PDB file of C-alpha atoms in Angstrom:
ATOM      1  CA  UNK A   1     -23.633 -27.269   0.169  1.00  0.00           C
ATOM      2  CA  UNK A   2     -24.666 -24.855  -2.468  1.00  0.00           C
ATOM      3  CA  UNK A   3     -22.189 -25.681  -5.108  1.00  0.00           C
ATOM      4  CA  UNK A   4     -21.507 -23.624  -8.465  1.00  0.00           C
ATOM      5  CA  UNK A   5     -20.259 -26.037 -11.232  1.00  0.00           C
ATOM      6  CA  UNK A   6     -18.400 -24.313 -13.915  1.00  0.00           C
ATOM      7  CA  UNK A   7     -17.768 -25.969 -17.439  1.00  0.00           C
ATOM      8  CA  UNK A   8     -15.708 -26.583 -19.297  1.00  0.00           C
ATOM      9  CA  UNK A   9     -12.847 -26.596 -16.698  1.00  0.00           C
ATOM     10  CA  UNK A  10     -10.278 -25.687 -19.489  1.00  0.00           C
ATOM     11  CA  UNK A  11     -10.487 -24.183 -23.055  1.00  0.00           C
ATOM     12  CA  UNK A  12      -8.120 -23.562 -25.567  1.00  0.00           C
ATOM     13  CA  UNK A  13      -9.127 -21.696 -28.769  1.00  0.00           C
ATOM     14  CA  UNK A  14      -7.510 -19.810 -31.588  1.00  0.00           C
ATOM     15  CA  UNK A  15      -7.770 -16.003 -31.835  1.00  0.00           C
ATOM     16  CA  UNK A  16     -11.004 -14.862 -33.585  1.00  0.00           C
ATOM     17  CA  UNK A  17     -13.162 -17.919 -32.337  1.00  0.00           C
ATOM     18  CA  UNK A  18     -16.246 -17.665 -30.392  1.00  0.00           C
ATOM     19  CA  UNK A  19     -16.759 -19.465 -27.056  1.00  0.00           C
ATOM     20  CA  UNK A  20     -19.296 -20.005 -24.305  1.00  0.00           C
ATOM     21  CA  UNK A  21     -18.487 -21.111 -20.723  1.00  0.00           C
ATOM     22  CA  UNK A  22     -21.243 -21.963 -18.165  1.00  0.00           C
ATOM     23  CA  UNK A  23     -21.938 -21.686 -14.566  1.00  0.00           C
ATOM     24  CA  UNK A  24     -24.578 -23.981 -12.926  1.00  0.00           C
ATOM     25  CA  UNK A  25     -26.134 -24.552  -9.808  1.00  0.00           C
ATOM     26  CA  UNK A  26     -29.044 -26.887  -8.309  1.00  0.00           C
ATOM     27  CA  UNK A  27     -30.550 -23.996  -6.275  1.00  0.00           C
ATOM     28  CA  UNK A  28     -31.773 -20.635  -7.150  1.00  0.00           C
ATOM     29  CA  UNK A  29     -29.628 -17.630  -6.415  1.00  0.00           C
ATOM     30  CA  UNK A  30     -30.697 -13.966  -6.047  1.00  0.00           C
ATOM     31  CA  UNK A  31     -27.422 -12.623  -7.871  1.00  0.00           C
ATOM     32  CA  UNK A  32     -24.389 -14.044  -9.701  1.00  0.00           C
ATOM     33  CA  UNK A  33     -21.217 -12.431 -10.547  1.00  0.00           C
ATOM     34  CA  UNK A  34     -18.474 -13.034 -13.139  1.00  0.00           C
ATOM     35  CA  UNK A  35     -14.859 -12.285 -12.476  1.00  0.00           C
ATOM     36  CA  UNK A  36     -11.884 -12.586 -14.548  1.00  0.00           C
ATOM     37  CA  UNK A  37      -8.502 -13.418 -12.859  1.00  0.00           C
ATOM     38  CA  UNK A  38      -5.176 -13.119 -14.764  1.00  0.00           C
ATOM     39  CA  UNK A  39      -1.907 -15.046 -13.589  1.00  0.00           C
ATOM     40  CA  UNK A  40      -0.393 -13.418 -10.602  1.00  0.00           C
ATOM     41  CA  UNK A  41      -3.318 -11.103  -9.958  1.00  0.00           C
ATOM     42  CA  UNK A  42      -6.585 -11.136  -7.818  1.00  0.00           C
ATOM     43  CA  UNK A  43      -9.911 -11.601  -9.486  1.00  0.00           C
ATOM     44  CA  UNK A  44     -11.389  -8.742 -11.226  1.00  0.00           C
ATOM     45  CA  UNK A  45     -15.159  -8.213 -11.357  1.00  0.00           C
ATOM     46  CA  UNK A  46     -16.640  -8.129 -14.714  1.00  0.00           C
ATOM     47  CA  UNK A  47     -20.614  -8.221 -14.076  1.00  0.00           C
ATOM     48  CA  UNK A  48     -23.393  -8.647 -11.876  1.00  0.00           C
ATOM     49  CA  UNK A  49     -26.629 -10.410 -12.962  1.00  0.00           C
ATOM     50  CA  UNK A  50     -29.732 -10.275 -10.715  1.00  0.00           C
ATOM     51  CA  UNK A  51     -32.797 -10.730 -12.847  1.00  0.00           C
ATOM     52  CA  UNK A  52     -33.898 -14.095 -14.422  1.00  0.00           C
ATOM     53  CA  UNK A  53     -33.279 -13.858 -18.237  1.00  0.00           C
ATOM     54  CA  UNK A  54     -31.095 -10.813 -17.781  1.00  0.00           C
ATOM     55  CA  UNK A  55     -28.483 -10.352 -20.612  1.00  0.00           C
ATOM     56  CA  UNK A  56     -25.609  -7.823 -20.153  1.00  0.00           C
ATOM     57  CA  UNK A  57     -22.923  -6.972 -22.750  1.00  0.00           C
ATOM     58  CA  UNK A  58     -19.523  -5.911 -21.995  1.00  0.00           C
ATOM     59  CA  UNK A  59     -17.782  -5.172 -25.275  1.00  0.00           C
ATOM     60  CA  UNK A  60     -17.250  -8.645 -26.798  1.00  0.00           C
ATOM     61  CA  UNK A  61     -18.569 -10.489 -23.864  1.00  0.00           C
ATOM     62  CA  UNK A  62     -22.195 -11.334 -23.233  1.00  0.00           C
ATOM     63  CA  UNK A  63     -23.401 -12.574 -20.000  1.00  0.00           C
ATOM     64  CA  UNK A  64     -26.856 -14.127 -19.488  1.00  0.00           C
ATOM     65  CA  UNK A  65     -28.436 -15.261 -16.297  1.00  0.00           C
ATOM     66  CA  UNK A  66     -30.997 -18.290 -16.749  1.00  0.00           C
ATOM     67  CA  UNK A  67     -34.742 -17.618 -16.431  1.00  0.00           C
ATOM     68  CA  UNK A  68     -34.855 -19.773 -13.481  1.00  0.00           C
ATOM     69  CA  UNK A  69     -31.820 -18.254 -11.931  1.00  0.00           C
ATOM     70  CA  UNK A  70     -30.056 -21.409 -11.579  1.00  0.00           C
ATOM     71  CA  UNK A  71     -27.655 -20.919 -14.241  1.00  0.00           C
ATOM     72  CA  UNK A  72     -25.435 -18.385 -16.290  1.00  0.00           C
ATOM     73  CA  UNK A  73     -23.421 -18.243 -19.255  1.00  0.00           C
ATOM     74  CA  UNK A  74     -20.557 -16.029 -20.600  1.00  0.00           C
ATOM     75  CA  UNK A  75     -20.211 -15.724 -24.299  1.00  0.00           C
ATOM     76  CA  UNK A  76     -17.016 -14.301 -25.839  1.00  0.00           C
ATOM     77  CA  UNK A  77     -17.167 -13.151 -29.653  1.00  0.00           C
ATOM     78  CA  UNK A  78     -14.104 -12.996 -31.597  1.00  0.00           C
ATOM     79  CA  UNK A  79     -11.761 -14.068 -28.611  1.00  0.00           C
ATOM     80  CA  UNK A  80      -8.386 -12.259 -28.363  1.00  0.00           C
ATOM     81  CA  UNK A  81      -5.194 -13.148 -26.523  1.00  0.00           C
ATOM     82  CA  UNK A  82      -6.029 -10.390 -23.964  1.00  0.00           C
ATOM     83  CA  UNK A  83      -9.178 -12.646 -22.859  1.00  0.00           C
ATOM     84  CA  UNK A  84      -6.779 -15.158 -21.592  1.00  0.00           C
ATOM     85  CA  UNK A  85      -7.436 -15.874 -17.835  1.00  0.00           C
ATOM     86  CA  UNK A  86      -9.265 -17.698 -15.421  1.00  0.00           C
ATOM     87  CA  UNK A  87     -13.042 -16.939 -15.471  1.00  0.00           C
ATOM     88  CA  UNK A  88     -14.818 -17.497 -12.194  1.00  0.00           C
ATOM     89  CA  UNK A  89     -18.599 -17.224 -11.207  1.00  0.00           C
ATOM     90  CA  UNK A  90     -19.728 -16.459  -7.844  1.00  0.00           C
ATOM     91  CA  UNK A  91     -23.203 -16.476  -6.092  1.00  0.00           C
ATOM     92  CA  UNK A  92     -24.421 -14.644  -2.886  1.00  0.00           C
ATOM     93  CA  UNK A  93     -25.107 -16.829   0.067  1.00  0.00           C
ATOM     94  CA  UNK A  94     -25.614 -15.484   3.513  1.00  0.00           C
ATOM     95  CA  UNK A  95     -23.258 -12.203   3.238  1.00  0.00           C
ATOM     96  CA  UNK A  96     -20.633 -14.181   1.560  1.00  0.00           C
ATOM     97  CA  UNK A  97     -19.858 -15.296  -1.925  1.00  0.00           C
ATOM     98  CA  UNK A  98     -19.731 -19.039  -3.083  1.00  0.00           C
ATOM     99  CA  UNK A  99     -17.339 -19.464  -5.818  1.00  0.00           C
ATOM    100  CA  UNK A 100     -17.159 -21.984  -8.733  1.00  0.00           C
ATOM    101  CA  UNK A 101     -13.815 -23.663  -9.546  1.00  0.00           C
ATOM    102  CA  UNK A 102     -13.283 -21.623 -12.635  1.00  0.00           C
ATOM    103  CA  UNK A 103     -12.820 -22.027 -16.305  1.00  0.00           C
ATOM    104  CA  UNK A 104      -9.279 -21.645 -17.458  1.00  0.00           C
ATOM    105  CA  UNK A 105      -9.329 -19.880 -20.918  1.00  0.00           C
ATOM    106  CA  UNK A 106      -6.346 -19.816 -23.277  1.00  0.00           C
ATOM    107  CA  UNK A 107      -6.515 -17.745 -26.476  1.00  0.00           C
ATOM    108  CA  UNK A 108      -3.817 -18.621 -28.919  1.00  0.00           C
ATOM    109  CA  UNK A 109      -2.652 -16.019 -31.462  1.00  0.00           C
TER     110      UNK A 109
ATOM    111  CA  UNK B   1      -4.238   4.751  -6.710  1.00  0.00           C
ATOM    112  CA  UNK B   2      -4.094   1.268  -5.660  1.00  0.00           C
ATOM    113  CA  UNK B   3      -7.392   0.202  -4.364  1.00  0.00           C
ATOM    114  CA  UNK B   4      -6.687  -3.041  -2.373  1.00  0.00           C
ATOM    115  CA  UNK B   5      -2.965  -3.533  -1.540  1.00  0.00           C
ATOM    116  CA  UNK B   6      -1.245  -6.610   0.079  1.00  0.00           C
ATOM    117  CA  UNK B   7       2.192  -6.913   1.474  1.00  0.00           C
ATOM    118  CA  UNK B   8       4.201  -8.844   0.984  1.00  0.00           C
ATOM    119  CA  UNK B   9       3.651 -10.283  -2.480  1.00  0.00           C
ATOM    120  CA  UNK B  10       5.856 -13.315  -1.960  1.00  0.00           C
ATOM    121  CA  UNK B  11       6.638 -14.970   1.359  1.00  0.00           C
ATOM    122  CA  UNK B  12       8.902 -18.045   1.739  1.00  0.00           C
ATOM    123  CA  UNK B  13       9.157 -19.244   5.201  1.00  0.00           C
ATOM    124  CA  UNK B  14       9.834 -22.543   7.163  1.00  0.00           C
ATOM    125  CA  UNK B  15       7.396 -24.652   8.911  1.00  0.00           C
ATOM    126  CA  UNK B  16       6.633 -23.868  12.566  1.00  0.00           C
ATOM    127  CA  UNK B  17       7.332 -19.972  11.919  1.00  0.00           C
ATOM    128  CA  UNK B  18       4.693 -17.288  12.557  1.00  0.00           C
ATOM    129  CA  UNK B  19       3.867 -14.672   9.872  1.00  0.00           C
ATOM    130  CA  UNK B  20       1.721 -11.858   8.870  1.00  0.00           C
ATOM    131  CA  UNK B  21       0.215 -10.557   5.757  1.00  0.00           C
ATOM    132  CA  UNK B  22      -0.900  -7.002   5.561  1.00  0.00           C
ATOM    133  CA  UNK B  23      -3.905  -5.523   3.525  1.00  0.00           C
ATOM    134  CA  UNK B  24      -5.305  -2.035   3.053  1.00  0.00           C
ATOM    135  CA  UNK B  25      -8.124  -0.632   1.065  1.00  0.00           C
ATOM    136  CA  UNK B  26      -8.673   2.933   0.166  1.00  0.00           C
ATOM    137  CA  UNK B  27     -12.028   2.494  -1.358  1.00  0.00           C
ATOM    138  CA  UNK B  28     -14.029   3.225   1.758  1.00  0.00           C
ATOM    139  CA  UNK B  29     -15.566  -0.100   1.773  1.00  0.00           C
ATOM    140  CA  UNK B  30     -17.067  -1.504   5.278  1.00  0.00           C
ATOM    141  CA  UNK B  31     -16.348  -5.104   4.684  1.00  0.00           C
ATOM    142  CA  UNK B  32     -13.044  -6.790   4.075  1.00  0.00           C
ATOM    143  CA  UNK B  33     -12.272 -10.544   3.467  1.00  0.00           C
ATOM    144  CA  UNK B  34      -9.468 -12.912   3.283  1.00  0.00           C
ATOM    145  CA  UNK B  35      -9.474 -15.917   0.935  1.00  0.00           C
ATOM    146  CA  UNK B  36      -7.229 -18.896   0.211  1.00  0.00           C
ATOM    147  CA  UNK B  37      -6.686 -20.066  -3.462  1.00  0.00           C
ATOM    148  CA  UNK B  38      -5.213 -23.369  -3.501  1.00  0.00           C
ATOM    149  CA  UNK B  39      -3.149 -24.909  -6.404  1.00  0.00           C
ATOM    150  CA  UNK B  40      -6.533 -25.953  -8.063  1.00  0.00           C
ATOM    151  CA  UNK B  41      -7.320 -22.172  -8.182  1.00  0.00           C
ATOM    152  CA  UNK B  42     -10.365 -22.836  -5.942  1.00  0.00           C
ATOM    153  CA  UNK B  43     -11.212 -19.654  -3.894  1.00  0.00           C
ATOM    154  CA  UNK B  44     -12.094 -20.355  -0.256  1.00  0.00           C
ATOM    155  CA  UNK B  45     -13.179 -17.605   2.088  1.00  0.00           C
ATOM    156  CA  UNK B  46     -11.527 -17.599   5.345  1.00  0.00           C
ATOM    157  CA  UNK B  47     -12.602 -14.540   7.188  1.00  0.00           C
ATOM    158  CA  UNK B  48     -14.579 -11.193   6.651  1.00  0.00           C
ATOM    159  CA  UNK B  49     -14.734  -8.156   8.698  1.00  0.00           C
ATOM    160  CA  UNK B  50     -17.491  -5.570   8.822  1.00  0.00           C
ATOM    161  CA  UNK B  51     -16.942  -2.488  10.851  1.00  0.00           C
ATOM    162  CA  UNK B  52     -14.178  -4.007  12.844  1.00  0.00           C
ATOM    163  CA  UNK B  53     -16.297  -7.011  13.802  1.00  0.00           C
ATOM    164  CA  UNK B  54     -15.957 -10.525  12.474  1.00  0.00           C
ATOM    165  CA  UNK B  55     -19.071 -11.544  10.750  1.00  0.00           C
ATOM    166  CA  UNK B  56     -17.787 -14.760   8.890  1.00  0.00           C
ATOM    167  CA  UNK B  57     -15.545 -17.054  10.309  1.00  0.00           C
ATOM    168  CA  UNK B  58     -15.279 -20.382   8.380  1.00  0.00           C
ATOM    169  CA  UNK B  59     -13.591 -23.530   9.548  1.00  0.00           C
ATOM    170  CA  UNK B  60     -10.125 -22.411   9.429  1.00  0.00           C
ATOM    171  CA  UNK B  61      -7.421 -23.735  11.815  1.00  0.00           C
ATOM    172  CA  UNK B  62      -7.167 -21.454  14.855  1.00  0.00           C
ATOM    173  CA  UNK B  63      -3.695 -20.710  13.973  1.00  0.00           C
ATOM    174  CA  UNK B  64      -4.910 -18.121  11.442  1.00  0.00           C
ATOM    175  CA  UNK B  65      -6.153 -14.980  13.202  1.00  0.00           C
ATOM    176  CA  UNK B  66      -7.321 -11.782  11.369  1.00  0.00           C
ATOM    177  CA  UNK B  67      -6.670  -8.571  12.871  1.00  0.00           C
ATOM    178  CA  UNK B  68      -8.291  -5.338  12.035  1.00  0.00           C
ATOM    179  CA  UNK B  69      -6.879  -2.127  13.569  1.00  0.00           C
ATOM    180  CA  UNK B  70      -9.159   0.128  11.493  1.00  0.00           C
ATOM    181  CA  UNK B  71     -11.873   0.102   8.714  1.00  0.00           C
ATOM    182  CA  UNK B  72      -9.246   0.243   6.145  1.00  0.00           C
ATOM    183  CA  UNK B  73      -6.999  -2.506   7.279  1.00  0.00           C
ATOM    184  CA  UNK B  74      -7.337  -6.222   7.728  1.00  0.00           C
ATOM    185  CA  UNK B  75      -4.376  -8.085   8.441  1.00  0.00           C
ATOM    186  CA  UNK B  76      -3.807 -11.974   8.626  1.00  0.00           C
ATOM    187  CA  UNK B  77      -1.605 -13.519  11.138  1.00  0.00           C
ATOM    188  CA  UNK B  78      -0.646 -17.209  10.890  1.00  0.00           C
ATOM    189  CA  UNK B  79       1.176 -19.052  13.770  1.00  0.00           C
ATOM    190  CA  UNK B  80       3.146 -22.379  13.527  1.00  0.00           C
ATOM    191  CA  UNK B  81       3.043 -22.443   9.666  1.00  0.00           C
ATOM    192  CA  UNK B  82       2.448 -25.979   8.171  1.00  0.00           C
ATOM    193  CA  UNK B  83       3.205 -27.133   4.778  1.00  0.00           C
ATOM    194  CA  UNK B  84      -0.523 -27.369   3.914  1.00  0.00           C
ATOM    195  CA  UNK B  85      -0.813 -23.519   4.327  1.00  0.00           C
ATOM    196  CA  UNK B  86       1.157 -22.913   1.139  1.00  0.00           C
ATOM    197  CA  UNK B  87      -1.325 -21.267  -1.215  1.00  0.00           C
ATOM    198  CA  UNK B  88      -2.052 -17.825  -2.545  1.00  0.00           C
ATOM    199  CA  UNK B  89      -3.823 -15.613  -0.013  1.00  0.00           C
ATOM    200  CA  UNK B  90      -6.244 -12.825  -1.138  1.00  0.00           C
ATOM    201  CA  UNK B  91      -7.614  -9.858   0.497  1.00  0.00           C
ATOM    202  CA  UNK B  92     -10.668  -8.261  -0.758  1.00  0.00           C
ATOM    203  CA  UNK B  93     -13.097  -5.577   0.179  1.00  0.00           C
ATOM    204  CA  UNK B  94     -16.523  -4.546  -0.707  1.00  0.00           C
ATOM    205  CA  UNK B  95     -19.712  -2.680   0.279  1.00  0.00           C
ATOM    206  CA  UNK B  96     -21.757  -5.649   0.173  1.00  0.00           C
ATOM    207  CA  UNK B  97     -21.126  -9.458  -0.214  1.00  0.00           C
ATOM    208  CA  UNK B  98     -22.009  -9.276  -4.022  1.00  0.00           C
ATOM    209  CA  UNK B  99     -19.241  -7.182  -5.551  1.00  0.00           C
ATOM    210  CA  UNK B 100     -15.779  -7.618  -4.154  1.00  0.00           C
ATOM    211  CA  UNK B 101     -12.486  -6.020  -5.054  1.00  0.00           C
ATOM    212  CA  UNK B 102      -9.326  -8.178  -4.660  1.00  0.00           C
ATOM    213  CA  UNK B 103      -5.713  -7.399  -3.883  1.00  0.00           C
ATOM    214  CA  UNK B 104      -2.933  -8.756  -5.997  1.00  0.00           C
ATOM    215  CA  UNK B 105      -2.351 -11.868  -3.724  1.00  0.00           C
ATOM    216  CA  UNK B 106       0.320 -13.009  -1.433  1.00  0.00           C
ATOM    217  CA  UNK B 107       1.868 -16.331  -2.615  1.00  0.00           C
ATOM    218  CA  UNK B 108       2.893 -18.057   0.658  1.00  0.00           C
ATOM    219  CA  UNK B 109       5.413 -21.034   0.367  1.00  0.00           C
ATOM    220  CA  UNK B 110       6.133 -23.065   3.404  1.00  0.00           C
ATOM    221  CA  UNK B 111       9.333 -25.256   3.267  1.00  0.00           C
TER     222      UNK B 111
END
């Protein structure tokens, strides 16, 4: 099974702090997606990374795809309460997505 | 202008009943999906439909059956509901497997 491991499982920090969450796999994948899910809602696509070493920025969020295409990270600068949510990574596999278990992030005001 | 919509939002029912969840997308996507999210928030794909043809059918009980009357709709029918079916069910759509757009979810509680 081509599992995705996300770490940490849970993170609670104060507003204004920086943080990084990780998504790792033992196998190479052609693309990886990051989603954010807020309570009571469905996951929302944030970004897709496809090239090893690729870096994409979405306002205060920076996504990086590892050079070997086995891992990815999400860095949030100056976190805000609105960043609170469940961050999920997903990889493509045979026309479907394989999902990580997510990082639950809480930003305290 | 809802992209992917599901009804109902909440569904409470007793064991043994049969229920359906409806899903509609207005994005013009070719593929629609059903996911089950358990209490630990793990997303597990159940089915996907591409142009009215089932292309993925994970090892879910045959009490679950997807029905797609047209490209914009993929409904989920569940027979003989069990306690373990309690979860949040998400419908999603996409043009490829890599970028999917999710509905708001249906929280199913079986008592």
